[in-house]
Amino acid sequence: MLSVRVFFKKQGALSYISHLDLNRAVLRAFARSELPVVYSEGFNPHPRLTFSQPMSLFQESLTEIFDFKVDPDIPYDEIQNKLSAALPKALEITKVAAPVKKLTEITYALYYITIMGDTAKVADILKGEIVVFRSTKSKSEYVDISNQIKSADVINIDGGVRIEAVLSTSPTDYLNPQYIIDYLSKNIEAFDSKILRVKMYDSDMKEFE
Amino acid sequence: MKLKFNLNLFEKILNNVDKPGRYIGGEFGETVKSKIDGEVSVAFCFPDTYEIGMSNLGMKILYGALNAEDFIRCERCFAPWIDMEAQLRENNLPLFTLESKTPLSEFDVVAFSMQYELCYTNVLNMLSLADIPLLAKDRDESYPLILGGGHCTYNSEPMADFFDIISIGEGEIVLPSLMGLYRQCRDEGVLKQEFLQRATKVDGMYVPSLYEVEYKDDGTLKSFTPKNGAPAKITKAIVENLDEAYYPSNPIVPYLSTIHDRIMLEVFRGCIRGCRFCQAGMVYRPYREKSADKLNLLAVDCVKNTGYNEISLLSLSISDYSELPKLTDEMLKWTDEKKINISLPSMRVDSFYKDLMEKVMSVRQSGITFAPEAGSQRLRDVINKNISEEDILKACDVAFAGGKDAIKLYFINGLPTETDEDIVAIPQLAKKIVDHYFASPYRQKGKSISVTVSVSCFVPKPFTPFQWFGQNNIEELIRKQKLLSTSIESKRISHKWHEAKVSRLEAIFSRGNRRLSEVLVEAHRRGMRFDSWDEFYDYSKWIQIFDDCGVAMSFYAEREIPFDELLPWDHIDCGVSKEFLIKEAKKSIEGTVTPDCRTQCSGCGANKLGGVRRCCL
């Protein structure tokens, strides 16, 4: 049995596809690829497929991950070729390799958050407390998300800013970058935002592999 | 000035709509062709949401068959949801296709698939979003050819004024021919009018503008006269040999989950049964099958090309397929191992046997559906359902033995000759099934049964023996629904029903004539669309629109039509003869049944269309 980690880009058309739909698209690609994907045991067996922390609709990423297993073992480049041919064109695989660390060890991610607005004002806001209303399945509350922002550089670009932010991105401590945009839009004149996930890191800020 | 498509703006508005995946295309299996000189471009439009349109088998077949031709570039378009429509209008963006994001108005041909009458307002709304004039007479050479097709076209008169050509019957062979003719005429510099006249020579092509309609004072048809050499009758096109016909073995696999998100394998066309209310059972005759060998090969290909894990065997009545045991056996040889489910919708109670259930029923499904259509034997004979109460209880036995504890039954309210006794017989039948369960040796300890009675309203449909019968008025339909509800004596029986107000509009447009086009234009002007969606259907608005147009709803829905009256769809020939339909209508009143086409040929007339048939051998 061989563990497989697939790195892929979620850009363009794919950013309009929900995580659930993407998950299904990959399952169907498995079936088309005829790779010997390992299934779960039990009453309703299905391929064992695990994704890294999913992104919301409209957000893009250069570095998404899904893991699965094959049995018997086959070379990674063969897996990449077969899977690429079976996936929708928009889903671009960048690397297929053995997993180095567990997906749960992803701790941070670098995002490029672009937004049209005043650079100084954005930088100013990001220095202070950022209290947002966050609702999850279990509770809804006001929280300060500033401690989930590990770092944030504000860079002036044409007509707006690019915030290069490292945010908490672990399964237990995850900050959706949209909260930052919502907060900015509420407090200053800011519009036309875009979110791009650029890199993922482990707890030592080493690039996740 | 024509609206231009702006890709940047489009990307921005995608952020403001629900389910943006509906509008982006790019799915696995999509065909994207580059524009080439001499091509014929077709925007294939489905006047409902993406999820519904992408579930339509006809669209899959035609998209594939058209794109299989090198000179045709066929792209898709669906009715944008309300939020997207608002964004398009606000930003002055025209309606566009998914593949190349091209405005519909830039295509040579814009084709609409009309599967149900309540989509008519959506067709008009899509034309208006595409900045194309609604009425055929208002469109000059600069506009695309507007082509209609689909189930509704057996009586498309309410839509006749909007279309240049309406394709009657099965399109996979004749539509590519029509596109070839279009290209030839364009090369020759032939104008639209001349092209339309030539198009009538292609099988099944109906050009509404080539007919003059006259009415009597009472609103009925006086005459329907062809002009400029158009044929007096348009005979529907059929595919003679289904094994040889194009079938899409690599359909598009949507990202979004659609209504029928699985492989659809068409097993046969037509029906040997002859239920007298059923339009599909008449207009898709003659009965033609695909061979089990061919279907098995297709199934293998479809699974390989799509990655779906469910195959649905489609037909009007799957147990009538003459090679069903062979087909299911062949498929089960490889589907189990690949963890692929086979599902058989449309199962008749008189052929639901244990062996079949074990082969195809997923253990996870707790329920099963049958369609007795009427509660009493008398009324089942009137509609020629040809099943007995014993058949129904036997089928339930099979279901109980298989561990099913939820039975769903379909019925129709307001059928011709229906009395209150027939209505009360529906809950009585349901009660018998409940009692049968408790007396059954298969009853599982500590488990109970639920029977759901799902009731729709009778809609008289063109080309059925019941086309001459009126629909009950709304009050009567509602009274009958209440009577049924109050006659239910068991907690284990639940009752669901279809809104009578919706069925009434269906009946009006089903039996409509060209005078209804004015009503549709007015409805469109007042913002009517998505009428098949509960959240948008507004019956009171429709009443107002008909009133303001001076058109009586009851004339179309409720009137009993004499056999000798000229019908708005008499110029269409679907194969089945009017004489046969009259004979069947008369037999229905007497309560006399007609055997199925394999037991004995009833002489419906559809055999004149030819084809490799498996009826009246």
Coordinates of N, CA, C and O in Angstrom, one line a residue, chain B residues 142-193:
Chain B
S142 N -30.4 39.4 -39.4 CA -29.2 39.6 -38.5 C -29.3 38.7 -37.3 O -28.3 38.6 -36.5
Y143 N -30.5 38.2 -37.0 CA -30.7 37.5 -35.8 C -30.5 36.0 -36.0 O -30.7 35.5 -37.1
P144 N -30.2 35.2 -35.0 CA -30.0 33.8 -35.1 C -31.4 33.1 -35.5 O -32.4 33.7 -35.2
L145 N -31.3 32.0 -36.1 CA -32.5 31.2 -36.3 C -32.9 30.6 -35.0 O -32.1 30.1 -34.2
I146 N -34.2 30.8 -34.6 CA -34.7 30.3 -33.3 C -35.4 28.9 -33.6 O -36.4 28.9 -34.3
L147 N -34.8 27.9 -33.0 CA -35.3 26.5 -33.2 C -35.9 25.9 -31.9 O -35.3 26.1 -30.9
G148 N -37.0 25.2 -32.1 CA -37.6 24.6 -30.9 C -37.6 23.1 -31.0 O -37.7 22.6 -32.1
G149 N -37.6 22.4 -29.9 CA -37.7 21.0 -29.9 C -38.1 20.5 -28.5 O -38.4 21.3 -27.6
G150 N -38.2 19.2 -28.4 CA -38.5 18.6 -27.1 C -40.0 18.1 -27.0 O -40.7 18.3 -28.0
H151 N -40.3 17.6 -25.9 CA -41.6 16.9 -25.7 C -42.8 17.8 -26.0 O -43.8 17.4 -26.5
C152 N -42.7 19.1 -25.6 CA -43.8 20.0 -25.8 C -44.2 20.2 -27.2 O -45.3 20.8 -27.5
T153 N -43.3 19.9 -28.1 CA -43.6 20.3 -29.5 C -44.7 19.5 -30.2 O -45.1 19.9 -31.3
Y154 N -45.2 18.5 -29.5 CA -46.3 17.8 -30.1 C -47.5 18.7 -30.2 O -48.4 18.5 -31.0
N155 N -47.6 19.7 -29.3 CA -48.5 20.8 -29.5 C -47.8 22.1 -29.1 O -47.8 22.5 -28.0
S156 N -47.1 22.7 -30.0 CA -46.3 23.8 -29.7 C -47.0 25.1 -30.1 O -46.4 26.2 -30.2
E157 N -48.3 25.0 -30.5 CA -49.0 26.2 -31.0 C -48.9 27.4 -30.1 O -48.7 28.5 -30.6
P158 N -49.0 27.3 -28.7 CA -48.8 28.5 -27.9 C -47.5 29.2 -28.1 O -47.3 30.4 -27.9
M159 N -46.5 28.5 -28.6 CA -45.1 29.0 -28.8 C -44.8 29.3 -30.3 O -43.7 29.7 -30.7
A160 N -45.8 29.0 -31.2 CA -45.6 29.0 -32.6 C -45.1 30.3 -33.1 O -44.2 30.4 -34.0
D161 N -45.6 31.4 -32.6 CA -45.2 32.7 -33.1 C -43.7 33.1 -32.7 O -43.2 34.1 -33.3
F162 N -43.1 32.4 -31.8 CA -41.8 32.8 -31.4 C -40.7 32.0 -32.1 O -39.5 32.5 -32.1
F163 N -41.1 30.9 -32.7 CA -40.0 30.1 -33.3 C -40.0 30.2 -34.9 O -41.0 30.3 -35.5
D164 N -38.8 30.1 -35.4 CA -38.7 30.0 -36.9 C -39.0 28.6 -37.3 O -39.7 28.4 -38.3
I165 N -38.4 27.6 -36.6 CA -38.6 26.2 -36.9 C -38.8 25.4 -35.6 O -38.2 25.7 -34.6
I166 N -39.8 24.5 -35.7 CA -39.9 23.6 -34.6 C -39.7 22.2 -35.1 O -40.3 21.7 -36.1
S167 N -38.8 21.5 -34.4 CA -38.4 20.2 -34.8 C -39.3 19.1 -34.0 O -39.2 19.1 -32.8
I168 N -40.0 18.4 -34.8 CA -41.0 17.4 -34.2 C -40.3 16.0 -34.2 O -40.0 15.5 -35.3
G169 N -40.3 15.4 -33.0 CA -39.8 14.0 -33.0 C -38.4 14.0 -32.5 O -37.9 14.9 -31.8
E170 N -37.7 12.9 -32.9 CA -36.3 12.6 -32.4 C -35.3 13.4 -33.3 O -35.3 13.3 -34.5
G171 N -34.4 14.1 -32.6 CA -33.6 15.0 -33.3 C -32.2 14.6 -33.7 O -31.5 15.3 -34.5
E172 N -31.7 13.5 -33.2 CA -30.3 13.2 -33.4 C -29.8 13.0 -34.8 O -28.7 13.2 -35.1
I173 N -30.8 12.6 -35.7 CA -30.4 12.5 -37.1 C -30.8 13.7 -37.9 O -30.0 14.2 -38.7
V174 N -32.0 14.2 -37.7 CA -32.5 15.3 -38.5 C -31.8 16.7 -38.2 O -31.7 17.5 -39.0
L175 N -31.4 16.9 -36.9 CA -30.9 18.2 -36.6 C -29.5 18.5 -37.3 O -29.3 19.5 -37.9
P176 N -28.6 17.5 -37.3 CA -27.4 17.7 -38.1 C -27.7 17.9 -39.6 O -27.1 18.8 -40.3
S177 N -28.8 17.2 -40.1 CA -29.2 17.5 -41.5 C -29.6 18.9 -41.7 O -29.3 19.6 -42.7
L178 N -30.4 19.4 -40.7 CA -30.9 20.8 -40.8 C -29.8 21.8 -40.8 O -29.8 22.8 -41.5
M179 N -28.8 21.5 -40.0 CA -27.6 22.4 -39.9 C -26.8 22.4 -41.2 O -26.3 23.4 -41.7
G180 N -26.8 21.2 -41.8 CA -26.1 21.1 -43.1 C -26.9 21.9 -44.2 O -26.2 22.6 -45.0
L181 N -28.2 21.9 -44.1 CA -29.0 22.7 -45.1 C -28.8 24.2 -44.8 O -28.6 25.0 -45.7
Y182 N -28.7 24.5 -43.5 CA -28.4 25.9 -43.1 C -27.1 26.4 -43.7 O -27.1 27.5 -44.3
R183 N -26.1 25.6 -43.6 CA -24.8 26.0 -44.2 C -24.8 26.1 -45.7 O -24.3 27.1 -46.2
Q184 N -25.5 25.2 -46.3 CA -25.6 25.2 -47.8 C -26.3 26.5 -48.2 O -25.9 27.2 -49.1
C185 N -27.4 26.8 -47.5 CA -28.2 28.0 -47.9 C -27.4 29.3 -47.7 O -27.4 30.2 -48.5
R186 N -26.6 29.3 -46.6 CA -25.8 30.4 -46.3 C -24.7 30.6 -47.4 O -24.5 31.7 -47.9
D187 N -24.1 29.5 -47.8 CA -23.1 29.5 -48.9 C -23.7 30.0 -50.2 O -23.1 30.8 -50.9
E188 N -25.0 29.6 -50.4 CA -25.6 30.1 -51.7 C -26.2 31.5 -51.6 O -26.7 32.0 -52.5
G189 N -26.1 32.1 -50.4 CA -26.6 33.4 -50.2 C -28.2 33.4 -50.1 O -28.8 34.5 -50.4
V190 N -28.7 32.3 -49.8 CA -30.2 32.2 -49.7 C -30.7 32.9 -48.5 O -30.1 32.8 -47.4
L191 N -31.8 33.7 -48.6 CA -32.3 34.4 -47.5 C -33.2 33.5 -46.6 O -33.6 32.4 -46.9
K192 N -33.4 34.0 -45.4 CA -34.1 33.2 -44.3 C -35.4 32.6 -44.8 O -35.7 31.4 -44.6
Q193 N -36.3 33.4 -45.5 CA -37.6 33.0 -45.9 C -37.5 31.7 -46.8 O -38.2 30.7 -46.6

